[in-house]
XYZ file of C-alpha atoms in Angstrom:
595
model
C 102.497 99.207 86.344
C 101.620 101.111 83.333
C 100.297 104.723 82.516
C 97.378 105.667 80.334
C 98.500 107.557 77.166
C 98.559 111.401 77.874
C 100.583 112.691 74.973
C 103.750 111.382 73.428
C 106.001 112.773 76.022
C 104.807 110.642 78.796
C 104.487 107.457 76.815
C 106.735 104.313 77.648
C 108.185 102.853 74.605
C 105.807 99.952 74.736
C 102.165 100.443 74.320
C 99.339 98.020 75.143
C 96.078 98.204 73.463
C 93.313 95.743 74.436
C 90.915 95.860 71.512
C 87.022 96.051 71.871
C 85.363 92.626 72.569
C 82.655 91.327 70.263
C 78.986 91.518 71.577
C 77.694 89.074 73.932
C 76.946 85.590 71.977
C 79.359 86.528 69.303
C 82.255 84.131 68.645
C 85.508 85.561 69.750
C 89.111 84.514 69.610
C 90.403 85.974 72.772
C 88.746 85.648 76.139
C 89.276 87.936 79.169
C 91.571 90.212 77.065
C 92.019 92.513 79.881
C 93.794 90.125 82.017
C 96.602 90.723 79.761
C 97.273 93.778 82.172
C 97.331 91.457 85.189
C 100.090 89.305 83.505
C 102.120 92.391 82.543
C 101.692 94.071 86.092
C 102.634 91.164 87.876
C 105.719 91.026 85.631
C 106.423 94.636 86.698
C 106.659 95.821 83.168
C 106.907 99.633 82.136
C 104.517 100.196 79.568
C 101.550 102.432 78.552
C 97.928 101.506 78.373
C 96.206 102.707 75.233
C 92.712 102.306 74.225
C 91.790 101.519 70.636
C 90.405 105.097 69.961
C 93.813 106.553 71.186
C 96.042 104.349 69.176
C 96.382 106.695 66.067
C 97.430 109.718 68.452
C 99.751 107.553 70.485
C 101.562 105.598 67.707
C 104.161 108.310 66.805
C 105.561 107.982 70.133
C 105.796 104.038 70.629
C 108.696 101.876 69.457
C 106.575 98.652 70.388
C 102.864 97.887 70.269
C 101.096 94.872 71.752
C 97.540 94.309 70.634
C 95.270 91.743 71.992
C 92.086 90.704 70.419
C 90.671 90.321 66.841
C 88.667 93.514 66.074
C 89.449 94.876 62.681
C 91.012 98.395 62.987
C 89.693 100.994 60.914
C 91.438 101.157 57.331
C 93.082 104.599 57.928
C 94.792 103.279 61.130
C 95.771 100.054 59.424
C 97.610 102.133 56.926
C 99.274 104.328 59.636
C 100.270 101.162 61.458
C 101.694 99.674 58.294
C 103.820 102.859 57.680
C 105.007 102.786 61.348
C 106.023 99.156 61.120
C 107.916 99.913 57.629
C 109.855 102.777 59.640
C 111.024 100.519 62.366
C 108.117 99.836 64.845
C 107.740 96.251 66.220
C 104.113 95.089 66.330
C 103.028 92.082 68.652
C 99.546 90.747 68.166
C 97.889 88.202 70.253
C 94.654 86.243 69.101
C 94.249 88.503 65.952
C 95.865 90.799 63.566
C 93.480 93.824 64.008
C 92.354 93.396 60.325
C 96.085 93.484 58.986
C 96.594 89.954 58.101
C 98.646 90.760 55.125
C 101.207 92.884 57.232
C 101.570 89.663 59.339
C 101.770 87.483 56.365
C 98.943 85.212 57.500
C 95.457 84.196 56.201
C 92.822 83.685 58.995
C 90.516 80.771 58.484
C 86.937 81.111 57.789
C 84.416 78.778 59.589
C 83.956 75.249 57.899
C 80.351 75.910 57.715
C 78.027 78.910 58.139
C 76.075 78.476 61.325
C 73.873 80.088 63.943
C 76.006 82.252 66.300
C 78.959 81.909 63.742
C 80.932 84.576 61.811
C 84.228 83.789 63.171
C 86.485 80.716 63.481
C 88.669 79.954 66.674
C 91.437 77.498 67.459
C 89.505 75.692 69.918
C 91.528 73.430 72.281
C 95.052 72.460 71.093
C 98.835 72.684 71.638
C 101.584 75.020 70.593
C 104.435 73.010 69.107
C 107.844 74.504 68.501
C 108.939 74.507 64.858
C 112.294 76.351 64.918
C 114.809 77.147 67.863
C 114.004 80.786 68.739
C 114.703 82.736 71.650
C 111.009 83.291 72.648
C 110.325 79.549 72.620
C 113.352 78.573 74.577
C 111.624 77.660 77.656
C 109.118 75.133 76.358
C 109.883 71.487 76.739
C 106.415 70.111 75.894
C 103.711 71.278 73.316
C 102.147 73.960 75.191
C 98.333 73.447 75.970
C 96.009 76.405 74.817
C 92.275 77.154 74.689
C 90.996 79.341 71.934
C 92.768 81.746 69.536
C 93.013 82.618 66.025
C 93.081 80.072 63.298
C 95.516 80.892 60.589
C 97.670 79.639 57.912
C 100.895 81.273 56.825
C 101.269 83.300 53.282
C 104.557 84.869 53.647
C 105.853 84.829 57.317
C 108.177 82.522 58.940
C 106.493 79.825 61.258
C 108.207 79.792 64.603
C 105.663 77.318 66.091
C 102.969 75.182 64.741
C 99.454 74.120 65.963
C 98.714 70.399 67.028
C 94.928 69.721 67.726
C 93.528 68.410 71.050
C 94.724 65.001 70.267
C 98.060 66.311 69.382
C 97.755 65.561 65.532
C 99.596 67.993 63.183
C 97.549 70.757 61.505
C 98.252 73.309 58.747
C 97.731 76.271 61.277
C 100.313 78.391 62.569
C 100.702 79.186 66.373
C 103.453 81.920 66.258
C 104.913 83.778 63.139
C 107.218 86.444 62.314
C 107.598 88.813 59.352
C 110.134 91.502 58.641
C 108.489 94.619 57.241
C 110.762 97.186 56.067
C 112.954 98.160 59.122
C 110.425 96.834 61.528
C 108.648 93.454 62.142
C 105.252 92.002 62.935
C 105.015 88.966 65.492
C 101.761 86.999 65.786
C 100.978 84.703 68.733
C 97.566 82.970 67.462
C 96.624 81.363 70.652
C 94.589 83.080 73.324
C 97.120 83.799 76.049
C 95.049 85.594 78.643
C 92.057 83.332 78.106
C 94.354 80.263 78.298
C 96.035 81.517 81.321
C 92.710 82.304 83.234
C 91.296 78.836 82.197
C 94.156 76.855 83.356
C 95.004 78.610 86.601
C 91.291 78.915 87.772
C 90.008 75.828 86.228
C 86.111 75.356 85.579
C 83.237 75.499 88.164
C 83.034 72.418 90.398
C 79.649 70.828 90.932
C 80.566 67.194 90.306
C 83.628 64.867 90.446
C 86.446 65.317 87.611
C 87.652 62.460 85.478
C 90.352 60.413 87.218
C 93.629 59.821 85.689
C 93.717 56.597 83.359
C 96.838 55.061 85.221
C 95.035 55.076 88.555
C 97.302 57.482 90.236
C 94.873 60.409 90.773
C 91.273 58.924 91.429
C 89.728 62.319 91.713
C 86.168 60.605 91.348
C 85.825 60.202 95.130
C 82.341 61.683 95.670
C 84.068 64.743 97.231
C 83.997 67.948 95.538
C 87.563 69.585 95.434
C 89.337 72.185 93.454
C 91.094 69.811 91.073
C 87.703 68.410 89.907
C 87.640 71.660 88.045
C 91.241 71.193 86.538
C 91.603 71.492 82.733
C 94.912 70.135 82.015
C 95.467 66.671 80.207
C 96.577 63.537 82.232
C 98.508 62.247 79.260
C 99.995 65.330 77.413
C 100.700 67.670 80.405
C 102.305 65.304 82.688
C 106.026 64.005 82.746
C 107.482 61.045 84.449
C 108.870 61.179 87.908
C 112.739 60.585 87.384
C 113.533 57.193 89.187
C 109.808 56.382 90.124
C 108.547 54.045 87.497
C 104.823 54.342 87.061
C 104.344 57.930 88.361
C 103.744 61.192 86.364
C 103.365 64.559 87.593
C 102.414 68.156 86.399
C 105.927 69.349 86.428
C 105.633 71.984 83.482
C 103.775 75.342 85.111
C 101.856 75.762 81.726
C 99.885 78.757 82.457
C 103.345 80.565 83.688
C 104.795 79.289 80.352
C 102.100 81.296 78.504
C 103.102 84.340 80.443
C 106.536 83.813 79.727
C 106.131 83.439 76.113
C 104.283 86.892 76.229
C 107.226 88.473 78.064
C 109.915 86.968 75.993
C 108.108 88.063 72.805
C 108.109 91.548 74.161
C 111.734 91.446 75.212
C 112.800 90.128 71.767
C 111.075 92.776 69.872
C 112.664 95.512 72.404
C 116.110 94.186 71.777
C 115.571 94.398 68.057
C 114.205 98.035 68.411
C 117.416 98.703 70.782
C 114.919 99.815 73.561
C 116.213 99.694 77.308
C 113.121 98.377 78.555
C 112.757 98.421 82.572
C 110.736 96.227 84.779
C 110.228 95.909 88.573
C 111.597 92.479 89.450
C 109.216 89.943 91.041
C 111.428 89.738 94.381
C 113.603 91.918 96.403
C 117.410 91.768 96.080
C 117.195 90.085 92.579
C 116.378 86.919 94.230
C 115.569 84.206 91.607
C 112.502 82.988 93.197
C 111.040 82.106 96.769
C 109.939 79.071 98.697
C 106.922 78.556 101.238
C 106.031 75.891 103.642
C 102.587 75.570 105.222
C 101.049 73.244 107.584
C 97.408 72.165 108.065
C 96.765 71.339 111.696
C 94.373 68.507 111.109
C 93.459 66.500 114.354
C 95.243 69.241 116.320
C 97.470 66.863 118.219
C 99.663 68.913 120.610
C 102.836 66.552 120.668
C 102.940 66.478 116.913
C 102.532 70.226 116.629
C 105.462 70.728 119.078
C 107.539 68.338 117.122
C 106.995 70.206 113.994
C 107.908 73.356 115.669
C 111.380 71.851 116.493
C 111.655 70.831 112.924
C 111.120 74.104 111.326
C 113.181 75.740 114.125
C 116.094 73.505 112.956
C 115.515 74.401 109.562
C 115.977 77.946 110.264
C 112.645 79.168 108.556
C 109.256 80.696 109.276
C 106.248 78.814 107.906
C 102.351 79.181 107.813
C 100.071 77.289 110.167
C 96.522 76.847 108.639
C 94.754 76.097 112.034
C 91.550 73.905 111.791
C 88.884 74.191 114.378
C 88.988 73.201 117.430
C 92.570 74.268 117.130
C 95.536 73.785 119.487
C 95.448 75.162 123.114
C 96.081 78.785 123.805
C 99.899 78.053 124.891
C 100.943 76.300 121.784
C 99.229 78.913 119.632
C 101.162 81.440 121.227
C 104.455 79.556 120.930
C 103.763 79.209 117.044
C 103.197 82.923 117.041
C 106.273 83.803 119.184
C 108.317 81.818 116.925
C 107.514 84.099 114.088
C 105.304 81.758 112.124
C 101.951 82.896 110.626
C 98.640 81.780 112.038
C 96.094 81.040 109.170
C 92.590 79.702 108.574
C 91.871 76.065 107.649
C 88.079 76.338 106.415
C 86.631 72.812 107.065
C 83.739 71.833 104.988
C 84.746 68.146 104.975
C 84.057 67.053 108.699
C 80.469 65.977 109.809
C 77.958 68.972 110.205
C 80.291 71.170 108.022
C 78.623 71.827 104.834
C 80.044 74.169 102.127
C 78.290 77.289 103.111
C 79.081 81.107 103.711
C 77.554 81.325 107.115
C 79.775 78.289 108.259
C 82.852 79.996 106.712
C 82.019 83.110 108.747
C 81.712 81.172 111.981
C 84.786 79.627 111.707
C 86.788 82.587 110.581
C 85.243 84.382 113.738
C 86.313 81.516 116.093
C 89.833 81.439 114.709
C 90.208 85.078 114.766
C 89.273 84.977 118.522
C 91.796 82.203 118.810
C 94.536 84.174 117.331
C 94.036 86.952 120.010
C 91.912 89.110 117.639
C 94.385 89.068 114.741
C 92.507 88.525 111.510
C 93.880 85.614 109.320
C 95.754 87.025 106.263
C 95.752 83.398 104.566
C 93.262 80.546 104.184
C 93.478 77.082 102.762
C 90.523 74.672 102.637
C 90.743 71.394 104.241
C 91.022 68.695 101.712
C 91.355 71.468 99.219
C 87.574 71.455 99.094
C 85.879 73.497 96.502
C 82.161 74.086 95.094
C 81.032 76.351 92.389
C 83.189 78.820 90.660
C 84.350 81.798 92.749
C 82.237 81.487 95.726
C 85.450 80.725 98.127
C 87.444 83.603 96.725
C 84.442 85.873 97.404
C 84.183 84.640 100.967
C 87.797 85.489 101.370
C 87.322 88.907 100.140
C 84.389 89.664 102.266
C 86.618 88.563 105.375
C 89.679 90.507 104.658
C 91.613 87.245 103.873
C 94.044 88.304 101.184
C 95.702 85.238 100.074
C 94.147 81.597 99.509
C 95.835 78.334 98.765
C 92.847 75.916 97.994
C 93.678 75.421 94.326
C 95.993 72.426 94.292
C 96.650 68.581 94.342
C 94.824 66.242 96.327
C 95.751 63.071 94.989
C 99.369 61.739 94.307
C 99.184 61.828 90.608
C 98.114 65.332 90.508
C 101.417 66.526 92.186
C 102.963 69.396 90.661
C 101.483 72.329 88.833
C 98.061 70.978 88.134
C 96.686 74.467 87.783
C 99.634 75.537 85.800
C 101.012 78.327 88.025
C 103.756 78.474 90.580
C 103.212 82.197 91.470
C 100.476 84.142 93.128
C 97.733 85.652 91.042
C 94.739 87.648 91.238
C 91.493 85.684 89.743
C 88.568 87.062 87.876
C 85.015 86.279 87.750
C 82.958 85.315 84.674
C 82.771 89.107 83.664
C 86.315 89.340 83.875
C 86.399 91.715 87.076
C 89.468 91.052 89.411
C 88.757 89.607 92.648
C 90.874 91.064 95.581
C 92.364 87.929 96.896
C 95.663 86.420 95.523
C 95.884 82.522 94.964
C 98.962 80.555 95.553
C 98.122 76.946 94.621
C 99.150 73.998 96.853
C 101.035 71.753 94.352
C 101.830 68.761 96.521
C 101.645 67.577 100.029
C 103.720 65.583 102.464
C 106.612 63.765 100.942
C 106.635 60.045 101.622
C 103.090 60.039 102.883
C 101.578 61.676 99.742
C 104.277 61.441 96.990
C 107.960 60.255 96.866
C 110.425 62.890 97.566
C 111.759 62.359 94.090
C 109.261 64.888 93.063
C 111.177 67.632 94.656
C 113.766 67.891 92.037
C 111.558 68.451 88.968
C 109.266 70.816 91.003
C 112.382 72.871 92.084
C 113.756 72.785 88.790
C 110.655 74.372 87.123
C 110.298 76.941 89.944
C 113.751 78.172 89.299
C 113.286 78.082 85.628
C 110.077 80.095 85.925
C 111.176 82.439 88.791
C 108.150 81.004 90.847
C 107.614 80.065 94.464
C 107.999 76.458 95.627
C 105.217 75.765 97.941
C 105.254 72.381 100.047
C 102.560 71.370 102.450
C 103.459 69.256 105.528
C 100.957 68.419 108.095
C 101.850 67.900 111.654
C 99.756 64.719 111.626
C 102.623 63.019 109.746
C 105.623 64.625 111.355
C 106.582 61.320 113.302
C 106.576 59.253 110.344
C 109.938 57.839 109.399
C 111.605 60.087 106.845
C 109.290 63.051 106.967
C 111.326 65.296 109.098
C 114.366 64.599 107.099
C 112.229 65.218 103.869
C 111.294 68.795 105.212
C 114.965 69.569 106.184
C 116.330 68.382 102.825
C 113.725 70.466 100.884
C 114.597 73.478 102.760
C 118.432 73.064 102.197
C 117.767 72.275 98.497
C 115.930 75.222 97.899
C 118.234 77.702 99.602
C 121.271 75.961 97.656
C 119.241 77.307 94.452
C 118.986 80.826 95.850
C 115.581 80.598 97.203
C 114.472 82.362 100.527
C 111.600 80.692 102.561
C 108.813 83.081 103.342
C 105.473 82.970 105.075
C 102.215 83.521 102.844
C 101.549 86.617 104.891
C 105.122 88.048 103.722
C 104.486 86.808 100.060
C 101.191 88.706 100.044
C 102.355 91.924 101.556
C 105.387 92.069 99.103
C 103.140 91.260 95.993
C 100.588 93.880 97.017
C 103.259 96.489 97.596
C 104.715 95.786 94.127
C 101.276 96.482 92.533
C 101.253 100.172 94.101
C 103.986 101.473 91.851
C 103.701 103.509 88.636
C 106.107 104.334 85.823
C 106.257 107.913 84.591
C 108.176 110.145 82.157
C 110.291 107.493 80.377
C 112.842 109.058 77.972
C 115.759 107.361 75.924
C 118.400 108.771 73.759
C 121.733 107.493 72.280
C 123.349 107.321 75.762
C 120.777 105.330 77.493
C 117.328 105.607 79.267
C 115.643 107.367 82.265
C 112.366 106.783 83.974
C 110.677 107.664 87.260
C 109.241 104.882 89.529
C 106.636 106.141 91.932
C 105.917 103.730 94.803
C 102.795 103.548 96.882
C 104.366 101.345 99.555
C 107.714 100.815 100.850
C 109.841 98.158 99.051
C 113.120 97.318 100.691
C 115.584 95.941 98.324
C 113.428 96.754 95.251
C 115.240 95.562 92.074
C 114.615 97.108 88.730
C 115.994 95.259 85.608
C 116.956 97.070 82.492
C 116.842 95.170 79.292
C 120.437 94.949 78.071
C 123.770 93.157 78.243
C 125.907 96.066 79.522
C 125.396 99.457 80.949
C 125.575 101.616 84.234
C 122.731 102.359 86.679
C 121.912 105.182 88.781
C 119.114 106.142 91.245
C 118.392 109.806 91.886
C 121.708 110.671 90.348
C 123.955 108.545 92.344
C 125.564 105.740 90.499
C 124.684 102.188 91.791
C 125.795 98.612 90.911
C 124.320 97.238 87.854
C 124.846 93.326 88.062
C 124.335 91.076 85.097
C 121.348 88.694 85.391
C 119.550 86.494 83.109
C 115.712 86.291 83.489
C 113.286 84.515 81.182
C 116.085 83.812 78.752
C 117.278 87.466 78.232
C 120.162 89.569 79.634
C 119.155 92.453 82.026
C 121.236 94.555 84.340
C 119.905 94.559 87.887
C 119.710 97.748 90.132
C 118.634 97.184 93.781
C 117.716 100.088 95.978
C 115.397 100.863 98.953
C 112.152 102.397 97.634
C 110.393 104.675 100.298
C 106.544 104.644 100.389
C 105.028 107.553 98.640
C 108.406 108.385 97.269
C 109.667 108.716 93.518
C 112.945 107.516 92.382
C 114.463 108.601 89.016
C 116.395 105.751 87.558
C 118.782 105.942 84.722
C 120.465 103.271 82.628
C 123.699 104.397 80.506
C 124.659 102.360 77.713
C 127.579 104.717 76.517
């Protein structure tokens, strides 16, 4: 979504600088710092990517600066940054101050004891706790779980959020601070945002059972390795009660998405202060607030139940994704599913007898399903029982077979229902070295209502998805469609999501849209007293593309023709939305007039 710096005339008003990482085996306050770009590109933000060596030359053309990491910048650059902030610049720092702690009004803590491999102190594991009401924190209902970051105490800044330790005991450390400096300001987010997002949404490698919930609702210690065995969220602090269902709690706060949103809100807040009309390419077409997705795993492959589920989704008027497990349905039913507009997908089985977790078995099953689908290679996979072993093995198998979206991270026990991997939007994962894997992950947060969890969990899940502008993913198996109330639960969920403005898409359509969004580039941003202009280059067609301009009022145009600019609120801030059809390989000149 961003450009590399090529001189001040081509700079976006927001520059993003990922500071160099320490050498291996050295302490660090930020993990996977480059993942910041994944967060911002998914958000569709217009920004310029700047490396540390180019920051001094780029700074005069910037209005906003985001740095991520804790390398000390050269003294002359710190002096230049101080003058830039004094003159009206806004500096947002994550996980470190670049050696300019005084400018941020904080004092980083030294290690409690000089030790081998030491040299830097980190926040470890803990929780962000809101200290004052503030726009960048307005989406937080619970203390926000983090992993790693910069331990610092305030000297002369305002504390917006404090730090609780891993047991939620209050500390003297600060999580978010703000300091006015001349005509500008410095905002510090001490916790490690990219590393926290990666750790929560990917979990840790799985080679043994996880620890079950202490209330008995999620017995993950079942001698079967599955994705949730690698979950890192807390049974006590990260779940909330299910309204009307005593004794049941769920993960109803998408915590990784909340960290993403905190970063975005901080950027929008500073952009408003600096009177910058910042554009972004919205997540969905036609300014939709979010999406919904229905998937089915064909376990047992009972034809009559498959036919009945086809009738139910036809009654609902939506298309869904059918994850087919071998030996699959007969050819006639497979064709009826396809002809009805549904997606045929893979359901990798490493759970049944003689089905070990192995790459060659994945390949064999993929070959058989491709043949069953008439030679059409599946776009989507979900593992049977949400099986998982190792770290990124499954994702790499998907990449090797052209599978572009996976759904195997998720809830396999009732007490895990909700966002147990902290995310309700598709994301690209990374390997241990931080390299991006070319497969989207869209987790499976729950399974069949009534059978797996009470329908009462729908409302808190739907509320969270709408607040976070995410995707409501529900899984219903054909095997349960004849149980009392299950069909009605599907129809009710479809209606409830549509009433909140969500459209129901297949996983293949979600994948196609998200990948098309990633093929855009912002160029030639310019702003004067009357508004801003920017060129959006599109590598793929985007029908109903929506660009949001930060601002409460204004008029929009595309290639010189005025278009409607409707008022919308996204992530707690006011935008003007402009919708148009973007052609593949084309460039649209977008303008936003504020006077």
